[in-house]
Amino acid sequence: MAAEIQPQPQARKPCLLSKIDAFQEVVSTAVIIPKEDGVISVSEDRTIRVWLKRDSGQYWPSIYHTMPSSSSCMSFNPETRRLSVGMDTGSICEFVLSEDYNKMTPARTYQAHQGRVTVVLFVLEMEWLLSTGQDKNFTWHCSESGQLLGTYRTAAWVSGLQFDVETRHAFVGDQSGQVTILKLEQDLCSLVTTFKGHTGNVTALCWDPVTRVLFSGSSDHSIIMWDIGGRKGTAIELQGHNDKVQGLCYASHTRQLISCSSDGSIVIWNMDVTRQETPEWLDSDSCQKCEQPFFWNFKQMWDSKKIGLRQHHCRKCGQAVCGKCSSKRSTIPLMGFEFEVRVCDSCHESISDEDRAPTATFHDSKHSIVYMHYEPTTGNLLTSGTDKIVKLWDMTPVVS
């Protein structure tokens, strides 16, 4: 059972079901096979393995395939049992798995990139294979013919990729912290827009086609919820991690976001609440509460014969304040602040106990997570760690 740091009624409590720990190197990507007690893993030790649960309750490899170089990422489509594996060399190797998951047949190899493949995504509805690499190229191929359909040059190498079938929009998150939306046609690509809200690189993306919301996670420890469908430019911050966000999954049937970070924490966010945007930080040469000058305001310092103070900002109202006028701390969960943050004294008084009610629960996976996958059909979560162990969790809601 995962250690729970902040318990909350009616919360999902990740319950450890199984461990798979027969790896020589870190598992870079792994997925749960829907409708099967199985897992597919690709590892830095150059192996692709399919694990099936035996009568003993243990997972054993039904397929153990060694690649010529390290595998960096993969995409698995359960309907066609097509497995697309991105390689360190820049190529993408495609396989088809048998119905009983005991055999894997090579299908095609795409020479997609000049450097390590960072993300690969198979889109069955379009028969497209999307991929990004450390060569800063975003490419898409026809999976039927193997033909390269198009390439788009990104500002930095890409670490997150999602696709919306209805609008044919690709969401591309890169190492500069920028998210780019591209409109894809059969052999054309057009830039729709770019937006940036993170101070670190984008490490994970998650798209929900129902609510038309994009979630981005970053090395700056934050998550941003971008309301693409609302067309109002709304961006909601979620601050609940103390380390780099490594994975994001949205459970649409329960309206919960699952996130994980490299310190091993798993955070489950209740998205069935009305959240508020954080305010823009206001500029001022003096405290907007007591009017004391800030240290760069030499004229007011001279006129008032007062020492200049350091500037801070209230996280609730955005006003520029001095330390004395913002000595209090508070959580503001509906603004995404699950940890205590600086607020001005007047805002602190206005925040009720109800306003401080947490909208997320926090759990410890007991390993440093590098990858996460959620399977909605079973309600199970998979985490892969730097300890070379894959863990499977039951995420079924538990009502207290």
PDB file of C-alpha atoms in Angstrom, residues 74-278:
ATOM      1  CA  MET A  74       6.923   3.313 -27.679  1.00  0.00           C
ATOM      2  CA  SER A  75       3.271   3.464 -28.693  1.00  0.00           C
ATOM      3  CA  PHE A  76       0.939   0.476 -28.469  1.00  0.00           C
ATOM      4  CA  ASN A  77      -2.451   0.228 -30.178  1.00  0.00           C
ATOM      5  CA  PRO A  78      -4.559  -2.551 -28.585  1.00  0.00           C
ATOM      6  CA  GLU A  79      -7.059  -2.783 -31.473  1.00  0.00           C
ATOM      7  CA  THR A  80      -4.431  -3.670 -34.071  1.00  0.00           C
ATOM      8  CA  ARG A  81      -1.864  -4.951 -31.529  1.00  0.00           C
ATOM      9  CA  ARG A  82       0.628  -2.736 -33.334  1.00  0.00           C
ATOM     10  CA  LEU A  83       3.723  -1.813 -31.339  1.00  0.00           C
ATOM     11  CA  SER A  84       5.842   1.139 -32.514  1.00  0.00           C
ATOM     12  CA  VAL A  85       9.208   1.466 -30.784  1.00  0.00           C
ATOM     13  CA  GLY A  86      11.417   4.565 -30.991  1.00  0.00           C
ATOM     14  CA  MET A  87      15.156   3.950 -30.956  1.00  0.00           C
ATOM     15  CA  ASP A  88      18.286   5.789 -29.842  1.00  0.00           C
ATOM     16  CA  THR A  89      19.451   5.676 -33.463  1.00  0.00           C
ATOM     17  CA  GLY A  90      16.464   7.738 -34.704  1.00  0.00           C
ATOM     18  CA  SER A  91      14.603   4.881 -36.344  1.00  0.00           C
ATOM     19  CA  ILE A  92      11.159   3.564 -35.374  1.00  0.00           C
ATOM     20  CA  CYS A  93      10.627  -0.198 -35.457  1.00  0.00           C
ATOM     21  CA  GLU A  94       7.102  -1.511 -35.852  1.00  0.00           C
ATOM     22  CA  PHE A  95       5.889  -4.941 -34.720  1.00  0.00           C
ATOM     23  CA  VAL A  96       2.559  -6.777 -34.648  1.00  0.00           C
ATOM     24  CA  LEU A  97       1.787  -8.913 -31.603  1.00  0.00           C
ATOM     25  CA  SER A  98      -0.150 -12.162 -31.849  1.00  0.00           C
ATOM     26  CA  GLU A  99      -3.584 -12.505 -30.238  1.00  0.00           C
ATOM     27  CA  ASP A 100      -2.203 -14.545 -27.344  1.00  0.00           C
ATOM     28  CA  TYR A 101       0.725 -12.099 -26.895  1.00  0.00           C
ATOM     29  CA  ASN A 102       3.271 -14.885 -27.251  1.00  0.00           C
ATOM     30  CA  LYS A 103       4.736 -13.814 -30.591  1.00  0.00           C
ATOM     31  CA  MET A 104       5.961 -10.541 -32.070  1.00  0.00           C
ATOM     32  CA  THR A 105       6.384 -10.130 -35.831  1.00  0.00           C
ATOM     33  CA  PRO A 106       8.471  -7.290 -37.364  1.00  0.00           C
ATOM     34  CA  ALA A 107       6.342  -5.183 -39.719  1.00  0.00           C
ATOM     35  CA  ARG A 108       8.263  -2.078 -40.811  1.00  0.00           C
ATOM     36  CA  THR A 109      11.157   0.240 -39.919  1.00  0.00           C
ATOM     37  CA  TYR A 110      10.904   4.010 -40.367  1.00  0.00           C
ATOM     38  CA  GLN A 111      14.063   6.099 -40.724  1.00  0.00           C
ATOM     39  CA  ALA A 112      12.354   8.967 -38.941  1.00  0.00           C
ATOM     40  CA  HIS A 113      15.044  11.044 -37.173  1.00  0.00           C
ATOM     41  CA  GLN A 114      18.728  11.887 -37.083  1.00  0.00           C
ATOM     42  CA  GLY A 115      18.862  11.589 -33.282  1.00  0.00           C
ATOM     43  CA  ARG A 116      17.163   9.735 -30.433  1.00  0.00           C
ATOM     44  CA  VAL A 117      13.386   9.393 -30.840  1.00  0.00           C
ATOM     45  CA  THR A 118      11.753  11.140 -27.878  1.00  0.00           C
ATOM     46  CA  VAL A 119       8.037  10.433 -28.457  1.00  0.00           C
ATOM     47  CA  VAL A 120       6.162   8.140 -30.846  1.00  0.00           C
ATOM     48  CA  LEU A 121       2.376   8.116 -31.261  1.00  0.00           C
ATOM     49  CA  PHE A 122       0.288   5.891 -33.554  1.00  0.00           C
ATOM     50  CA  VAL A 123      -3.083   7.355 -34.636  1.00  0.00           C
ATOM     51  CA  LEU A 124      -5.303   4.535 -35.900  1.00  0.00           C
ATOM     52  CA  GLU A 125      -8.084   6.795 -37.203  1.00  0.00           C
ATOM     53  CA  MET A 126      -5.677   8.592 -39.554  1.00  0.00           C
ATOM     54  CA  GLU A 127      -3.274   5.690 -40.137  1.00  0.00           C
ATOM     55  CA  TRP A 128      -0.513   8.085 -39.124  1.00  0.00           C
ATOM     56  CA  LEU A 129       2.611   7.514 -37.093  1.00  0.00           C
ATOM     57  CA  LEU A 130       3.667  10.739 -35.348  1.00  0.00           C
ATOM     58  CA  SER A 131       7.113  11.109 -33.823  1.00  0.00           C
ATOM     59  CA  THR A 132       9.571  13.617 -32.404  1.00  0.00           C
ATOM     60  CA  GLY A 133      13.301  13.419 -31.898  1.00  0.00           C
ATOM     61  CA  GLN A 134      16.306  15.122 -30.394  1.00  0.00           C
ATOM     62  CA  ASP A 135      17.017  16.389 -33.929  1.00  0.00           C
ATOM     63  CA  LYS A 136      14.202  18.945 -33.184  1.00  0.00           C
ATOM     64  CA  ASN A 137      11.997  17.497 -35.918  1.00  0.00           C
ATOM     65  CA  PHE A 138       8.348  16.532 -35.626  1.00  0.00           C
ATOM     66  CA  THR A 139       7.439  14.033 -38.366  1.00  0.00           C
ATOM     67  CA  TRP A 140       4.415  12.055 -39.449  1.00  0.00           C
ATOM     68  CA  HIS A 141       4.395   8.966 -41.650  1.00  0.00           C
ATOM     69  CA  CYS A 142       1.648   6.981 -43.351  1.00  0.00           C
ATOM     70  CA  SER A 143       1.529   3.704 -41.432  1.00  0.00           C
ATOM     71  CA  GLU A 144       0.027   1.901 -44.427  1.00  0.00           C
ATOM     72  CA  SER A 145       2.719   2.790 -46.977  1.00  0.00           C
ATOM     73  CA  GLY A 146       5.559   3.824 -44.670  1.00  0.00           C
ATOM     74  CA  GLN A 147       5.882   7.085 -46.622  1.00  0.00           C
ATOM     75  CA  LEU A 148       7.034  10.256 -44.899  1.00  0.00           C
ATOM     76  CA  LEU A 149       4.119  12.722 -45.125  1.00  0.00           C
ATOM     77  CA  GLY A 150       5.674  15.787 -43.523  1.00  0.00           C
ATOM     78  CA  THR A 151       8.188  17.356 -41.168  1.00  0.00           C
ATOM     79  CA  TYR A 152       7.999  20.390 -38.892  1.00  0.00           C
ATOM     80  CA  ARG A 153      11.070  21.953 -37.279  1.00  0.00           C
ATOM     81  CA  THR A 154      10.575  22.744 -33.571  1.00  0.00           C
ATOM     82  CA  ALA A 155      12.333  25.398 -31.479  1.00  0.00           C
ATOM     83  CA  ALA A 156      13.802  22.796 -29.131  1.00  0.00           C
ATOM     84  CA  TRP A 157      13.695  19.028 -28.886  1.00  0.00           C
ATOM     85  CA  VAL A 158      10.283  17.726 -27.993  1.00  0.00           C
ATOM     86  CA  SER A 159       9.430  15.876 -24.789  1.00  0.00           C
ATOM     87  CA  GLY A 160       5.621  15.752 -24.999  1.00  0.00           C
ATOM     88  CA  LEU A 161       3.200  14.942 -27.850  1.00  0.00           C
ATOM     89  CA  GLN A 162      -0.594  14.574 -28.008  1.00  0.00           C
ATOM     90  CA  PHE A 163      -3.046  14.474 -30.915  1.00  0.00           C
ATOM     91  CA  ASP A 164      -6.727  15.355 -31.310  1.00  0.00           C
ATOM     92  CA  VAL A 165      -8.379  13.247 -34.009  1.00  0.00           C
ATOM     93  CA  GLU A 166     -11.442  15.479 -34.449  1.00  0.00           C
ATOM     94  CA  THR A 167      -9.522  18.670 -35.304  1.00  0.00           C
ATOM     95  CA  ARG A 168      -6.266  17.024 -36.448  1.00  0.00           C
ATOM     96  CA  HIS A 169      -4.345  19.215 -34.027  1.00  0.00           C
ATOM     97  CA  ALA A 170      -0.984  18.039 -32.694  1.00  0.00           C
ATOM     98  CA  PHE A 171       0.119  19.412 -29.311  1.00  0.00           C
ATOM     99  CA  VAL A 172       3.890  19.580 -29.042  1.00  0.00           C
ATOM    100  CA  GLY A 173       5.704  20.401 -25.775  1.00  0.00           C
ATOM    101  CA  ASP A 174       9.439  21.100 -25.897  1.00  0.00           C
ATOM    102  CA  GLN A 175      12.520  21.679 -23.770  1.00  0.00           C
ATOM    103  CA  SER A 176      12.174  25.475 -23.972  1.00  0.00           C
ATOM    104  CA  GLY A 177       8.921  25.269 -21.990  1.00  0.00           C
ATOM    105  CA  GLN A 178       6.784  26.086 -25.007  1.00  0.00           C
ATOM    106  CA  VAL A 179       3.674  24.257 -26.242  1.00  0.00           C
ATOM    107  CA  THR A 180       2.962  24.446 -29.978  1.00  0.00           C
ATOM    108  CA  ILE A 181      -0.343  23.568 -31.654  1.00  0.00           C
ATOM    109  CA  LEU A 182      -0.024  22.335 -35.235  1.00  0.00           C
ATOM    110  CA  LYS A 183      -2.803  21.577 -37.732  1.00  0.00           C
ATOM    111  CA  LEU A 184      -1.982  18.455 -39.744  1.00  0.00           C
ATOM    112  CA  GLU A 185      -3.309  17.597 -43.181  1.00  0.00           C
ATOM    113  CA  GLN A 186      -2.304  14.596 -45.255  1.00  0.00           C
ATOM    114  CA  ASP A 187       0.975  16.187 -46.346  1.00  0.00           C
ATOM    115  CA  LEU A 188       0.713  19.727 -44.942  1.00  0.00           C
ATOM    116  CA  CYS A 189       1.379  21.221 -41.530  1.00  0.00           C
ATOM    117  CA  SER A 190       0.392  24.712 -40.380  1.00  0.00           C
ATOM    118  CA  LEU A 191       1.184  26.530 -37.161  1.00  0.00           C
ATOM    119  CA  VAL A 192      -1.982  27.350 -35.185  1.00  0.00           C
ATOM    120  CA  THR A 193      -0.473  28.987 -32.099  1.00  0.00           C
ATOM    121  CA  THR A 194       2.167  28.706 -29.398  1.00  0.00           C
ATOM    122  CA  PHE A 195       1.884  29.387 -25.686  1.00  0.00           C
ATOM    123  CA  LYS A 196       4.283  29.312 -22.777  1.00  0.00           C
ATOM    124  CA  GLY A 197       3.514  29.239 -19.080  1.00  0.00           C
ATOM    125  CA  HIS A 198       6.322  27.147 -17.627  1.00  0.00           C
ATOM    126  CA  THR A 199       9.707  28.394 -16.470  1.00  0.00           C
ATOM    127  CA  GLY A 200      11.200  24.932 -17.065  1.00  0.00           C
ATOM    128  CA  ASN A 201      10.995  22.464 -19.931  1.00  0.00           C
ATOM    129  CA  VAL A 202       7.749  20.645 -20.704  1.00  0.00           C
ATOM    130  CA  THR A 203       8.113  17.063 -19.487  1.00  0.00           C
ATOM    131  CA  ALA A 204       4.593  15.666 -20.003  1.00  0.00           C
ATOM    132  CA  LEU A 205       1.398  16.410 -21.929  1.00  0.00           C
ATOM    133  CA  CYS A 206      -2.100  15.001 -21.537  1.00  0.00           C
ATOM    134  CA  TRP A 207      -5.084  15.823 -23.781  1.00  0.00           C
ATOM    135  CA  ASP A 208      -8.722  15.188 -22.893  1.00  0.00           C
ATOM    136  CA  PRO A 209     -10.810  15.322 -26.088  1.00  0.00           C
ATOM    137  CA  VAL A 210     -14.125  15.443 -24.186  1.00  0.00           C
ATOM    138  CA  THR A 211     -13.516  18.592 -22.124  1.00  0.00           C
ATOM    139  CA  ARG A 212     -10.983  19.823 -24.722  1.00  0.00           C
ATOM    140  CA  VAL A 213      -8.433  20.589 -22.048  1.00  0.00           C
ATOM    141  CA  LEU A 214      -4.664  20.157 -22.364  1.00  0.00           C
ATOM    142  CA  PHE A 215      -2.545  19.494 -19.277  1.00  0.00           C
ATOM    143  CA  SER A 216       1.200  20.191 -19.329  1.00  0.00           C
ATOM    144  CA  GLY A 217       3.744  19.187 -16.697  1.00  0.00           C
ATOM    145  CA  SER A 218       7.199  20.667 -16.301  1.00  0.00           C
ATOM    146  CA  SER A 219      10.591  20.428 -14.661  1.00  0.00           C
ATOM    147  CA  ASP A 220       9.547  23.589 -12.769  1.00  0.00           C
ATOM    148  CA  HIS A 221       7.349  21.229 -10.646  1.00  0.00           C
ATOM    149  CA  SER A 222       4.103  22.779 -11.928  1.00  0.00           C
ATOM    150  CA  ILE A 223       1.141  21.599 -14.001  1.00  0.00           C
ATOM    151  CA  ILE A 224      -0.898  23.946 -16.186  1.00  0.00           C
ATOM    152  CA  MET A 225      -4.433  23.221 -17.369  1.00  0.00           C
ATOM    153  CA  TRP A 226      -5.001  24.943 -20.731  1.00  0.00           C
ATOM    154  CA  ASP A 227      -8.672  25.354 -21.684  1.00  0.00           C
ATOM    155  CA  ILE A 228      -8.326  24.926 -25.452  1.00  0.00           C
ATOM    156  CA  GLY A 229     -12.034  24.349 -26.098  1.00  0.00           C
ATOM    157  CA  GLY A 230     -13.160  27.425 -24.154  1.00  0.00           C
ATOM    158  CA  ARG A 231     -11.295  29.718 -26.573  1.00  0.00           C
ATOM    159  CA  LYS A 232     -10.771  32.282 -23.786  1.00  0.00           C
ATOM    160  CA  GLY A 233      -7.127  31.611 -23.114  1.00  0.00           C
ATOM    161  CA  THR A 234      -7.825  30.299 -19.619  1.00  0.00           C
ATOM    162  CA  ALA A 235      -4.796  28.700 -17.949  1.00  0.00           C
ATOM    163  CA  ILE A 236      -5.083  27.173 -14.463  1.00  0.00           C
ATOM    164  CA  GLU A 237      -1.948  26.364 -12.450  1.00  0.00           C
ATOM    165  CA  LEU A 238      -1.692  23.272 -10.254  1.00  0.00           C
ATOM    166  CA  GLN A 239       1.098  23.385  -7.657  1.00  0.00           C
ATOM    167  CA  GLY A 240       1.365  20.075  -5.832  1.00  0.00           C
ATOM    168  CA  HIS A 241       4.804  18.639  -6.618  1.00  0.00           C
ATOM    169  CA  ASN A 242       8.236  19.239  -5.134  1.00  0.00           C
ATOM    170  CA  ASP A 243      10.147  17.805  -8.084  1.00  0.00           C
ATOM    171  CA  LYS A 244      10.007  17.394 -11.863  1.00  0.00           C
ATOM    172  CA  VAL A 245       6.611  16.254 -13.154  1.00  0.00           C
ATOM    173  CA  GLN A 246       7.186  12.988 -15.018  1.00  0.00           C
ATOM    174  CA  GLY A 247       3.716  11.884 -16.080  1.00  0.00           C
ATOM    175  CA  LEU A 248       0.108  13.033 -16.505  1.00  0.00           C
ATOM    176  CA  CYS A 249      -3.052  10.971 -17.053  1.00  0.00           C
ATOM    177  CA  TYR A 250      -6.662  12.135 -17.039  1.00  0.00           C
ATOM    178  CA  ALA A 251      -9.409   9.796 -15.839  1.00  0.00           C
ATOM    179  CA  SER A 252     -12.411  11.274 -17.657  1.00  0.00           C
ATOM    180  CA  HIS A 253     -15.033   9.016 -16.026  1.00  0.00           C
ATOM    181  CA  THR A 254     -14.128  10.309 -12.543  1.00  0.00           C
ATOM    182  CA  ARG A 255     -12.862  13.738 -13.663  1.00  0.00           C
ATOM    183  CA  GLN A 256      -9.552  13.277 -11.903  1.00  0.00           C
ATOM    184  CA  LEU A 257      -6.052  14.127 -13.037  1.00  0.00           C
ATOM    185  CA  ILE A 258      -3.263  11.776 -11.974  1.00  0.00           C
ATOM    186  CA  SER A 259       0.254  13.204 -11.919  1.00  0.00           C
ATOM    187  CA  CYS A 260       3.599  11.883 -10.762  1.00  0.00           C
ATOM    188  CA  SER A 261       7.036  13.356 -10.169  1.00  0.00           C
ATOM    189  CA  SER A 262      10.595  12.116  -9.994  1.00  0.00           C
ATOM    190  CA  ASP A 263      10.597  12.189  -6.175  1.00  0.00           C
ATOM    191  CA  GLY A 264       8.078   9.327  -6.278  1.00  0.00           C
ATOM    192  CA  SER A 265       4.938  11.253  -5.398  1.00  0.00           C
ATOM    193  CA  ILE A 266       1.605  10.452  -7.031  1.00  0.00           C
ATOM    194  CA  VAL A 267      -0.953  13.269  -6.826  1.00  0.00           C
ATOM    195  CA  ILE A 268      -4.641  12.774  -7.608  1.00  0.00           C
ATOM    196  CA  TRP A 269      -6.433  16.024  -8.446  1.00  0.00           C
ATOM    197  CA  ASN A 270     -10.183  16.503  -8.276  1.00  0.00           C
ATOM    198  CA  MET A 271     -10.984  18.355 -11.505  1.00  0.00           C
ATOM    199  CA  ASP A 272     -14.733  18.303 -10.844  1.00  0.00           C
ATOM    200  CA  VAL A 273     -14.472  21.669  -9.069  1.00  0.00           C
ATOM    201  CA  THR A 274     -14.566  25.246 -10.345  1.00  0.00           C
ATOM    202  CA  ARG A 275     -10.948  26.356 -10.375  1.00  0.00           C
ATOM    203  CA  GLN A 276      -9.636  29.921 -10.545  1.00  0.00           C
ATOM    204  CA  GLU A 277      -6.833  31.446 -12.564  1.00  0.00           C
ATOM    205  CA  THR A 278      -3.909  32.833 -10.609  1.00  0.00           C
TER     206      THR A 278
END
